[in-house]
C-alpha positions as a printed Julia matrix, in Angstrom:
312×3 Matrix{Float64}:
 169.41  115.86  112.41
 169.13  114.07  115.76
 165.94  116.54  116.43
 164.25  115.69  112.91
 164.98  111.58  113.84
 163.48  112.09  117.6
 160.3   114.32  116.11
 159.79  111.65  113.21
 160.0   108.74  116.32
 156.95  110.41  118.04
 155.2   111.14  115.41
 155.23  107.5   113.8
 154.3   106.26  117.99
 151.22  108.36  118.22
 150.47  107.15  114.68
 150.57  103.89  115.68
 149.04  104.64  118.74
 145.72  106.02  116.95
 145.79  103.5   114.39
 145.64  100.64  117.08
 142.78  102.85  118.79
 140.91  103.13  115.8
 141.27   99.19  115.16
 140.32   98.6   119.56
 136.89  100.7   118.68
 135.74   99.14  115.8
 136.22   95.79  117.04
 134.02   97.24  120.64
 131.54   98.99  118.05
 131.18   95.79  115.68
 130.91   93.32  119.02
 127.88   95.88  120.5
 126.05   96.4   117.46
 126.02   92.22  117.02
 124.91   91.97  120.54
 122.21   94.24  119.84
 118.86   93.01  118.31
 117.92   94.0   114.67
 114.28   95.23  113.68
 114.04   92.02  112.22
 114.7    89.68  115.07
 112.96   92.03  117.26
 109.98   90.61  115.63
 107.72   88.64  115.69
 108.21   85.77  113.17
 105.08   83.64  111.64
 105.99   80.41  108.88
 103.27   79.49  106.73
 103.63   76.11  104.49
 101.29   77.03  102.24
  98.56   79.7   100.66
  95.64   79.39  103.25
  97.96   78.93  106.49
  99.4    82.18  105.27
  96.72   84.23  104.25
  94.9    83.22  107.63
  98.02   84.42  109.23
  99.05   87.61  107.14
  95.13   89.02  108.07
  95.74   88.4   111.68
  99.57   90.04  111.75
  98.91   92.91  109.58
 102.21   95.05  110.22
 102.96   93.41  113.86
 104.29   90.39  112.86
 106.59   89.04  109.62
 104.51   86.27  107.53
 106.23   83.68  105.26
 105.09   81.34  103.13
 107.32   78.13  102.25
 105.4    76.89   98.94
 106.76   79.09   96.22
 104.26   81.08   94.08
 102.39   78.74   91.76
 104.24   75.58   93.28
 102.52   72.13   93.76
 101.28   71.77   97.14
 101.44   67.76   97.67
 105.32   67.67   95.87
 106.85   70.0    97.94
 109.85   69.54   99.3
 111.83   72.36  102.16
 114.74   73.4   100.64
 118.28   74.31  104.02
 117.21   77.83  104.05
 113.28   76.81  104.46
 114.33   74.9   107.69
 116.22   77.61  108.93
 112.79   79.47  109.1
 111.24   76.93  109.99
 113.81   76.78  113.19
 114.32   80.64  113.59
 110.05   81.48  113.79
 107.86   82.19  116.52
 104.61   80.09  115.43
 104.94   78.28  112.37
 101.84   76.75  110.79
 100.93   73.57  108.47
  98.0    71.78  107.48
  98.67   68.43  109.53
  98.24   66.35  105.84
  99.75   63.52  103.88
 101.47   66.83  101.97
 103.03   67.72  105.14
 104.71   64.04  106.25
 107.92   65.79  105.85
 107.14   68.16  108.98
 107.4    65.66  112.18
 110.69   64.98  110.38
 111.69   68.51  110.32
 110.53   69.12  114.07
 112.44   66.22  115.87
 115.76   67.09  113.65
 115.64   70.82  115.42
 117.76   71.68  118.42
 114.99   73.58  120.61
 111.24   73.19  119.94
 109.51   75.87  118.11
 105.92   76.93  119.28
 103.37   74.82  115.93
  99.86   75.08  114.79
  98.24   72.46  113.39
  95.7    73.26  111.17
  93.86   69.85  111.01
  93.94   70.44  115.23
  91.82   73.7   114.82
  88.6    71.53  113.73
  86.86   68.16  113.57
  89.11   66.72  110.52
  86.67   64.01  108.14
  88.38   60.19  107.91
  89.81   59.67  104.78
  90.53   56.22  103.13
  90.85   52.46  105.74
  93.42   53.65  108.04
  92.18   55.18  111.36
  94.38   57.89  111.4
  93.69   59.36  107.89
  91.74   62.4   107.39
  91.6    65.13  104.69
  93.96   67.9   105.25
  92.16   70.48  103.33
  90.12   71.72  106.23
  90.08   75.56  105.1
  87.85   74.72  102.02
  84.85   75.39  104.36
  84.49   78.85  105.69
  83.11   77.73  108.94
  86.54   75.85  109.34
  88.84   79.13  108.26
  86.81   81.07  111.23
  88.21   78.86  113.59
  91.54   77.64  112.15
  91.56   81.99  111.95
  90.9    81.89  116.5
  93.55   79.87  116.81
  96.42   81.6   114.93
  94.98   84.59  117.13
  94.8    82.67  120.23
  98.42   81.65  119.73
 100.1    85.11  118.4
  98.04   86.94  121.57
 100.5    84.62  124.27
 103.3    84.8   121.9
 103.51   88.56  121.66
 101.52   89.89  124.39
 102.51   93.87  123.13
 100.46   93.47  119.94
  97.38   91.72  120.99
  94.75   93.93  120.78
  95.88   94.27  117.28
  95.88   90.02  116.68
  92.54   90.63  117.87
  91.38   93.23  115.86
  92.87   91.9   113.11
  91.12   88.91  113.54
  87.61   89.51  113.81
  87.63   91.94  110.5
  88.51   88.85  108.59
  86.08   86.68  110.77
  83.7    89.03  109.75
  84.57   88.99  105.96
  84.84   84.82  106.12
  81.22   84.67  108.27
  79.62   87.72  105.57
  81.21   84.93  103.1
  79.65   81.67  104.64
  75.91   83.63  104.59
  76.49   84.11  101.01
  76.76   81.06   99.87
  74.6    79.63  102.12
  71.95   82.04  100.83
  72.65   80.88   97.2
  72.7    76.89   98.03
  68.99   77.42   99.22
  68.23   78.99   95.92
  69.75   75.66   94.35
  67.65   72.14   93.19
  70.2    70.48   91.99
  73.37   70.3    94.8
  75.42   68.29   92.75
  79.3    68.94   91.54
  81.31   67.34   89.36
  85.1    67.6    89.11
  87.57   66.54   86.47
  89.89   67.27   88.56
  91.65   65.93   91.81
  88.99   66.92   94.91
  90.15   69.33   97.91
  86.27   69.95   98.79
  85.15   67.28  101.34
  84.72   70.08  103.98
  83.58   72.46  101.31
  80.39   69.86  100.15
  79.38   68.9   103.57
  79.5    72.28  104.88
  76.65   72.97  102.24
  75.22   69.58  101.76
  76.81   69.26   97.88
  76.66   65.63   96.54
  79.27   65.57   94.06
  81.76   63.28   91.95
  85.59   63.64   90.65
  87.83   61.89   88.93
  90.54   61.18   91.56
  89.19   60.92   95.59
  90.8    63.68   97.03
  93.97   64.53   96.1
  95.99   61.65   95.25
  98.43   61.89   92.93
  96.74   59.87   89.82
  98.37   60.02   86.56
  94.94   59.65   84.81
  91.44   58.01   86.19
  90.07   54.3    84.71
  87.67   54.5    81.65
  85.11   52.78   83.76
  85.38   55.98   85.95
  85.17   58.1    82.82
  81.99   56.37   81.68
  80.66   56.95   84.82
  81.15   59.86   84.87
  79.74   61.07   81.3
  76.61   59.31   81.88
  75.99   61.31   85.42
  76.32   64.22   83.73
  74.05   62.97   81.07
  71.32   62.17   83.29
  72.09   64.48   85.55
  71.75   67.38   83.24
  75.07   68.39   84.85
  76.09   71.77   82.93
  79.77   72.62   83.99
  82.33   70.42   84.81
  85.1    71.86   87.2
  88.7    71.56   87.64
  91.06   73.18   90.36
  93.67   75.3    89.87
  96.91   74.94   87.88
  95.33   72.08   86.45
  95.78   71.2    82.86
  92.38   70.72   82.57
  92.44   67.68   80.17
  90.09   65.2    82.63
  87.34   68.36   82.55
  87.72   68.74   78.6
  87.35   64.98   78.17
  83.85   64.92   79.56
  83.27   68.76   78.27
  83.74   67.11   75.13
  81.9    64.12   75.7
  78.55   65.86   77.03
  78.59   69.0    75.89
  79.23   70.59   79.02
  81.2    74.13   80.35
  84.12   73.87   81.82
  84.76   75.92   85.09
  87.56   76.73   87.59
  87.04   76.48   91.19
  89.79   77.3    93.77
  90.62   75.42   96.31
  93.23   77.86   97.58
  96.34   75.59   98.12
  98.08   77.7    96.37
  98.48   80.51   93.87
 100.35   82.38   91.51
 103.37   85.09   91.83
 100.93   87.29   89.84
  97.77   86.74   92.53
 100.28   87.21   95.08
 101.43   90.57   94.05
  98.3    91.57   93.25
  97.12   90.92   97.26
  94.33   87.74   97.01
  93.1    86.56  100.22
  90.99   83.63  101.24
  88.2    85.65  100.88
  88.67   86.94   97.54
  89.37   83.82   95.98
  86.69   82.2    97.59
  84.21   84.62   95.97
  86.06   83.71   92.91
  84.01   80.41   93.63
  80.92   81.95   94.94
  80.81   83.86   91.6
  81.68   80.8    89.89
  78.52   78.98   90.85
  75.75   81.44   90.62
  76.91   81.7    86.79
  77.37   77.56   86.37
  74.58   76.3    88.83
  71.25   75.82   87.68
């Protein structure tokens, strides 16, 4: 019996040692695994506030970096507020791209609150911004609506990524060159079209984020609202002036932007017999569009086709 008890104790002691060994091994393995960088951690991360910044970065990055858009698909850019998760994404990214205008007023506050400075790129710094309003430092933030500006922004994104992630510099340069070629072809096609048009006037029964676009191609315009100001309704005088302009200049189409309720455009069209048509500002896209892989170039080409069908 004593012999059996001794064997039991020996077996129990050995069993305990095995258990302790596995516990120590598990802890050591876990700690070692935590210390190793994951594939996601090792990948260069780019965070963009809106669709243009997201698309430009995605085209430059290709498969060499991870790109995230903060603005939810179908969301309103000018009323966006960052979530706690969004702030974490910004804090952990290698490059943060934003417009730099009124809709990004929250950005400076977030950046100043971060423990460590991160690399940022402001799209309005990539171009010559157009002053708006009465204050000296107020600029129109919709710089991407000009294809010429889009090229400059893509180049800056490429330059920044080439410094941040030198191992993929060649890929960034090749991707950027390819997208710049597409944008340049788009620019040339817009110019060729407008050279055939006598009446270069666009009426927007909506907000107006196209200052850079109209300036580049020498287009005159009138709109229900200045810029992208969030007004509820235009005044009766504004509506009357737009109706008068449409009638006197025989304008065939009133344009509206994406995610608009189209109410003002329809009012103007009903009063004048004009048609209405969507003109993409590229602020944002729907979930379906995002899933289908639309790009800045594809949306702007839709705009070109719209102009060919409506501007005479």
